Amino acid sequence: MNILFVADPLEVFRIYKDTTFSMMREAQRRGHRIAACEPRHLTWRSGELVHAEVREVTLTGAEEDWFQVRQTSVRPLKDFDAVIMRKDPPFDSEYFYATHLLEQAEREGARVFNRPAALRDHPEKLAIMEFPQFVSPTLVTRSADEVRRFHEEHGEIILKPLDGMGGMGIFRVGPEGLNLGSIIETLNQQGATTIMVQRFVPEISQGDKRVLVIGGQVVPFCLARIPQGSEIRGNLAAGGKGVAQPISERDREIAETIGPRLNERGLLLIGLDVIGDCLTEINVTSPTCFQEIMQQTGFDVPAMFVDAMEEAVARDRTVL
């Protein structure tokens, strides 16, 4: 198979932990040919197919100079057997436009994972609201008064921007409400920006668990990202410590309810964030933690992903 990865520049990959790299490595191990581009390399000229300027690469197995470019070419996306959309957040206007170009490529015959329309339809923080049985009490609003009423009701709360990533912009406010007004002003910009507010889940001290679901099937291990020191954020980008562990019965219940449903909508890979028994986020853009789980448990997450991708491509060909 010929596989195109739409991702961040290869030059910025940290291959010791990068999930996209682990996908590439497993695909190449199976004999698939790898190409890569960035969203900025997508082009759609009227009356023509969606093209991309791509680099066909070979992974060298070295830590430095870990890839070699065989050739650079401009190719229609439909000429690839699979297109893997792995651009990291933020989900900004340029990401949004990229999904439209990828969706046009789908109409032309390309197979894109995760599906572009599904990426747009499942904002990573808002997506949890479809599954209220699994979430801590949550409020989505622009209203400062609504936030204050929510705080009065629940005492200890977390406030976060809807477009945040890596734990950025997350605030904890205790029952005394210290700095609540200032935090609201900072996040909702005088009512111009919608924010999310949740009842604080104290089990964060045990880790913010990343539960992976691939092709509707649950990975049996998760990565608990444990806050360090005085931090309340477990995100690895915020200094959290990643500890792989078997998923709990509650983790499995959440994942087996949500995973197959979202897989049917075209989300081959999702990452569920679970604190205690509560779902806090559904990651669809570029879920990570493959390498950490594999290194600590031996479970081959990249192989599971490539299996699911191969099966999805074969199924699409059968339908056609």
Coordinates of C-alpha atoms in Angstrom, one line a residue:
M1 CA 0.0 0.0 0.0
N2 CA 1.0 3.6 -0.5
I3 CA 0.2 5.7 2.6
L4 CA 0.2 9.5 2.9
F5 CA 0.6 11.0 6.3
V6 CA -0.7 14.6 6.6
A7 CA 1.2 15.9 9.7
D8 CA 3.5 18.4 11.2
P9 CA 6.9 18.8 9.6
L10 CA 8.9 15.6 9.9
E11 CA 11.9 17.7 11.1
V12 CA 10.1 18.5 14.4
F13 CA 9.1 14.9 15.3
R14 CA 10.5 13.6 18.6
I15 CA 10.6 10.0 17.4
Y16 CA 11.3 8.5 20.9
K17 CA 7.7 9.3 21.7
D18 CA 5.8 10.4 18.6
T19 CA 2.7 8.4 17.7
T20 CA 2.7 9.2 14.1
F21 CA 6.3 8.0 13.8
S22 CA 5.3 4.7 15.4
M23 CA 2.5 4.3 12.8
M24 CA 5.0 5.0 10.0
R25 CA 7.5 2.6 11.4
E26 CA 5.0 -0.2 11.6
A27 CA 3.6 0.5 8.2
Q28 CA 7.1 0.4 6.6
R29 CA 7.9 -2.8 8.5
R30 CA 5.0 -4.4 6.7
G31 CA 6.3 -3.3 3.3
H32 CA 4.0 -0.3 2.8
R33 CA 5.4 2.8 1.1
I34 CA 5.3 6.0 3.2
A35 CA 4.9 9.6 2.0
A36 CA 4.3 12.7 4.1
C37 CA 3.1 16.3 3.7
E38 CA 1.8 19.2 5.7
P39 CA -1.7 20.7 5.4
R40 CA -0.1 23.7 3.7
H41 CA 0.9 21.5 0.9
L42 CA -2.7 20.6 -0.1
T43 CA -3.9 22.3 -3.3
W44 CA -7.2 22.3 -5.1
R45 CA -7.4 24.0 -8.5
S46 CA -10.9 24.5 -10.1
G47 CA -11.8 21.6 -12.3
E48 CA -8.9 19.4 -11.0
L49 CA -8.3 16.9 -8.3
V50 CA -7.0 17.8 -4.8
H51 CA -3.2 17.4 -5.0
A52 CA -0.4 17.6 -2.5
E53 CA 3.3 18.2 -2.7
V54 CA 4.5 15.1 -0.9
R55 CA 7.9 13.7 0.2
E56 CA 8.2 9.9 -0.3
V57 CA 10.3 8.8 2.6
T58 CA 12.2 5.8 3.9
L59 CA 12.7 5.4 7.7
T60 CA 16.4 4.7 8.4
G61 CA 16.2 3.2 11.9
A62 CA 18.6 5.8 13.2
E63 CA 17.9 8.3 16.0
E64 CA 19.4 11.2 14.0
D65 CA 18.6 11.6 10.3
W66 CA 15.7 9.2 10.9
F67 CA 14.2 9.6 7.4
Q68 CA 15.5 9.8 3.9
V69 CA 13.5 11.5 1.1
R70 CA 13.4 9.2 -2.0
Q71 CA 11.7 11.8 -4.1
T72 CA 9.3 14.8 -3.9
S73 CA 6.4 14.9 -6.2
V74 CA 2.9 16.5 -6.7
R75 CA 0.2 13.8 -6.6
P76 CA -3.6 13.5 -6.3
L77 CA -4.6 12.3 -2.9
K78 CA -6.8 9.7 -4.5
D79 CA -3.7 7.9 -5.8
F80 CA -2.8 6.8 -2.3
D81 CA -4.4 3.7 -0.7
A82 CA -4.8 5.6 2.6
V83 CA -4.4 9.2 3.8
I84 CA -3.8 9.5 7.5
M85 CA -4.7 12.9 8.9
R86 CA -2.3 13.5 11.9
K87 CA -1.9 17.2 12.1
D88 CA -1.6 18.2 15.7
P89 CA -4.0 20.8 17.2
P90 CA -4.9 23.6 17.5
F91 CA -8.1 23.1 15.5
D92 CA -7.9 26.6 13.9
S93 CA -9.2 28.0 10.6
E94 CA -6.4 26.4 8.6
Y95 CA -7.1 23.0 10.1
F96 CA -10.8 23.5 9.3
Y97 CA -10.0 24.4 5.7
A98 CA -7.7 21.4 5.4
T99 CA -10.6 19.1 6.4
H100 CA -12.6 20.6 3.5
L101 CA -9.9 19.8 1.0
L102 CA -9.5 16.3 2.4
E103 CA -13.3 15.8 2.2
Q104 CA -13.2 16.8 -1.5
A105 CA -10.4 14.3 -2.0
E106 CA -12.7 11.7 -0.4
R107 CA -15.3 12.5 -3.0
E108 CA -12.7 11.9 -5.6
G109 CA -11.9 8.4 -4.2
A110 CA -9.4 9.0 -1.4
R111 CA -9.6 7.0 1.8
V112 CA -9.0 9.5 4.7
F113 CA -8.5 8.4 8.4
N114 CA -10.0 10.0 10.5
R115 CA -12.7 11.1 8.2
P116 CA -12.6 14.9 7.7
A117 CA -16.3 15.5 8.3
A118 CA -16.1 13.5 11.5
L119 CA -13.1 15.6 12.7
R120 CA -15.2 18.7 12.2
D121 CA -18.3 17.2 13.9
H122 CA -16.5 16.1 17.1
P123 CA -14.8 19.1 18.8
E124 CA -12.7 17.4 21.3
K125 CA -14.1 19.0 24.5
L126 CA -17.7 19.5 23.4
A127 CA -17.9 15.9 22.1
I128 CA -18.3 14.6 25.6
M129 CA -21.7 16.3 26.0
E130 CA -23.2 13.5 23.8
F131 CA -22.5 11.1 26.6
P132 CA -23.8 12.8 29.8
Q133 CA -23.9 9.4 31.7
F134 CA -20.1 9.4 31.7
V135 CA -19.2 13.1 32.5
S136 CA -18.8 15.1 35.6
P137 CA -21.4 17.9 35.9
T138 CA -20.4 20.2 33.0
L139 CA -21.4 23.7 31.8
V140 CA -20.7 25.2 28.4
T141 CA -21.5 28.9 28.3
R142 CA -20.4 32.5 27.6
S143 CA -22.3 33.8 30.6
A144 CA -20.3 34.9 33.7
D145 CA -23.4 34.7 35.8
E146 CA -24.0 31.0 34.7
V147 CA -20.4 30.2 35.7
R148 CA -20.9 31.8 39.1
R149 CA -24.1 29.9 39.7
F150 CA -22.4 26.7 38.7
H151 CA -19.6 27.4 41.2
E152 CA -22.1 28.1 43.9
E153 CA -23.7 24.7 43.2
H154 CA -20.6 22.6 43.0
G155 CA -18.0 24.4 45.1
E156 CA -14.8 23.3 43.5
I157 CA -14.6 23.7 39.7
I158 CA -12.3 23.5 36.7
L159 CA -12.6 26.2 33.9
K160 CA -11.0 25.7 30.5
P161 CA -11.1 27.1 26.9
L162 CA -12.8 25.0 24.3
D163 CA -9.8 25.3 21.9
G164 CA -7.1 24.6 24.5
M165 CA -4.5 21.8 24.1
G166 CA -1.9 20.2 26.2
G167 CA -3.5 21.5 29.4
M168 CA -3.2 25.2 28.4
G169 CA -5.6 27.6 30.0
I170 CA -7.0 25.3 32.6
F171 CA -7.9 26.9 36.0
R172 CA -9.0 25.3 39.3
V173 CA -11.2 27.4 41.6
G174 CA -11.9 26.3 45.1
P175 CA -15.1 26.8 47.3
E176 CA -13.8 30.3 48.4
G177 CA -14.0 31.4 44.7
L178 CA -10.6 33.2 44.8
N179 CA -10.0 35.0 41.5
L180 CA -13.1 33.5 39.9
G181 CA -14.1 36.8 38.3
S182 CA -10.6 37.4 36.9
I183 CA -10.4 33.9 35.5
I184 CA -13.8 34.2 33.9
E185 CA -12.8 37.5 32.3
T186 CA -9.5 35.9 31.1
L187 CA -11.2 32.9 29.5
N188 CA -14.5 34.3 28.1
Q189 CA -13.2 37.7 27.1
Q190 CA -16.1 39.7 28.4
G191 CA -18.7 37.2 27.0
A192 CA -17.1 36.9 23.6
T193 CA -15.8 33.4 24.0
T194 CA -17.5 30.2 25.0
I195 CA -15.9 28.2 27.8
M196 CA -16.3 24.9 29.6
V197 CA -16.8 24.6 33.3
Q198 CA -16.7 21.2 35.2
R199 CA -17.0 20.0 38.7
F200 CA -13.5 19.2 40.0
V201 CA -12.7 15.5 40.0
P202 CA -10.2 14.9 42.9
E203 CA -9.1 11.6 41.3
I204 CA -6.9 13.7 39.1
S205 CA -4.2 12.9 41.7
Q206 CA -4.2 9.3 40.4
G207 CA -3.9 10.5 36.8
D208 CA -5.7 11.7 33.7
K209 CA -6.0 8.4 31.8
R210 CA -5.7 8.2 28.0
V211 CA -7.8 5.3 26.8
L212 CA -7.4 4.4 23.1
V213 CA -10.0 2.9 20.9
I214 CA -8.9 1.7 17.4
G215 CA -11.4 0.6 14.8
G216 CA -14.0 0.4 17.6
Q217 CA -11.9 -1.9 19.7
V218 CA -10.5 -0.9 23.1
V219 CA -6.7 -1.0 23.7
P220 CA -6.4 -3.0 27.0
F221 CA -3.9 -0.6 28.5
C222 CA -4.2 3.1 29.1
L223 CA -1.6 5.8 30.0
A224 CA -2.3 7.5 33.3
R225 CA -0.8 11.0 33.1
I226 CA -0.1 11.9 36.8
P227 CA 0.3 15.5 37.9
Q228 CA 3.6 16.4 39.5
G229 CA 4.2 18.7 42.4
S230 CA 1.5 21.3 42.9
E231 CA 0.2 20.9 39.4
I232 CA -3.5 19.9 38.8
R233 CA -2.8 19.1 35.1
G234 CA -1.7 15.6 34.2
N235 CA -0.9 16.4 30.5
L236 CA 2.5 15.2 29.5
A237 CA 3.0 18.6 27.9
A238 CA 2.4 20.2 31.3
G239 CA 5.0 17.9 33.0
G240 CA 2.8 15.0 33.9
K241 CA 4.3 11.6 34.4
G242 CA 3.0 8.8 32.1
V243 CA 2.3 5.5 33.8
A244 CA 0.8 2.7 31.7
Q245 CA -1.7 0.4 33.4
P246 CA -4.5 -2.0 32.5
I247 CA -7.8 -0.2 31.9
S248 CA -10.5 -0.4 34.6
E249 CA -14.0 -1.8 34.3
R250 CA -15.3 1.7 34.1
D251 CA -12.7 2.7 31.5
R252 CA -13.9 -0.3 29.4
E253 CA -17.5 0.6 29.9
I254 CA -17.0 4.1 28.6
A255 CA -14.8 3.0 25.7
E256 CA -17.0 0.1 24.6
T257 CA -20.0 2.5 24.6
I258 CA -18.4 5.4 22.7
G259 CA -15.8 3.7 20.5
P260 CA -18.0 1.6 18.2
R261 CA -20.5 4.5 17.7
L262 CA -17.7 6.9 16.7
N263 CA -16.0 4.3 14.6
E264 CA -19.2 4.1 12.5
R265 CA -19.0 7.8 11.9
G266 CA -15.5 7.5 10.4
L267 CA -13.3 7.9 13.5
L268 CA -10.8 5.0 13.2
L269 CA -8.8 6.2 16.1
I270 CA -10.0 8.1 19.2
G271 CA -8.4 8.9 22.6
L272 CA -10.7 9.1 25.6
D273 CA -9.5 11.2 28.6
V274 CA -10.9 9.8 31.8
I275 CA -10.3 11.1 35.3
G276 CA -11.6 8.8 38.0
D277 CA -14.8 7.5 36.6
C278 CA -15.5 10.6 34.5
L279 CA -15.0 11.2 30.8
T280 CA -13.4 14.6 30.2
E281 CA -12.4 14.8 26.5
I282 CA -12.6 12.8 23.3
N283 CA -9.5 13.3 21.2
V284 CA -10.0 12.8 17.5
T285 CA -7.4 14.9 15.7
S286 CA -4.1 13.2 16.6
P287 CA -4.5 10.9 19.7
T288 CA -1.1 10.0 21.2
C289 CA 0.5 7.6 23.8
F290 CA 1.1 4.7 21.4
Q291 CA 4.8 4.5 22.3
E292 CA 4.5 5.0 26.0
I293 CA 2.0 2.2 26.3
M294 CA 4.0 -0.1 24.1
Q295 CA 7.3 0.5 25.9
Q296 CA 5.8 0.0 29.3
T297 CA 3.5 -3.0 28.7
G298 CA 4.7 -4.6 25.5
F299 CA 1.3 -4.3 23.9
D300 CA 1.8 -3.3 20.2
V301 CA -0.5 -0.4 19.7
P302 CA 0.9 0.7 16.3
A303 CA 0.3 -2.9 15.0
M304 CA -3.3 -2.7 16.2
F305 CA -3.7 0.6 14.4
V306 CA -2.2 -0.5 11.1
D307 CA -4.3 -3.7 11.3
A308 CA -7.4 -1.6 11.6
M309 CA -6.3 0.7 8.8
E310 CA -5.6 -2.2 6.5
E311 CA -9.0 -3.8 7.3
A312 CA -10.8 -0.5 6.7
V313 CA -9.1 0.0 3.3
A314 CA -9.9 -3.6 2.3
R315 CA -13.5 -3.2 3.3
D316 CA -13.8 0.1 1.3
R317 CA -12.4 -1.7 -1.8
T318 CA -14.9 -4.5 -1.4
V319 CA -17.8 -2.1 -1.2
L320 CA -16.5 -0.3 -4.3

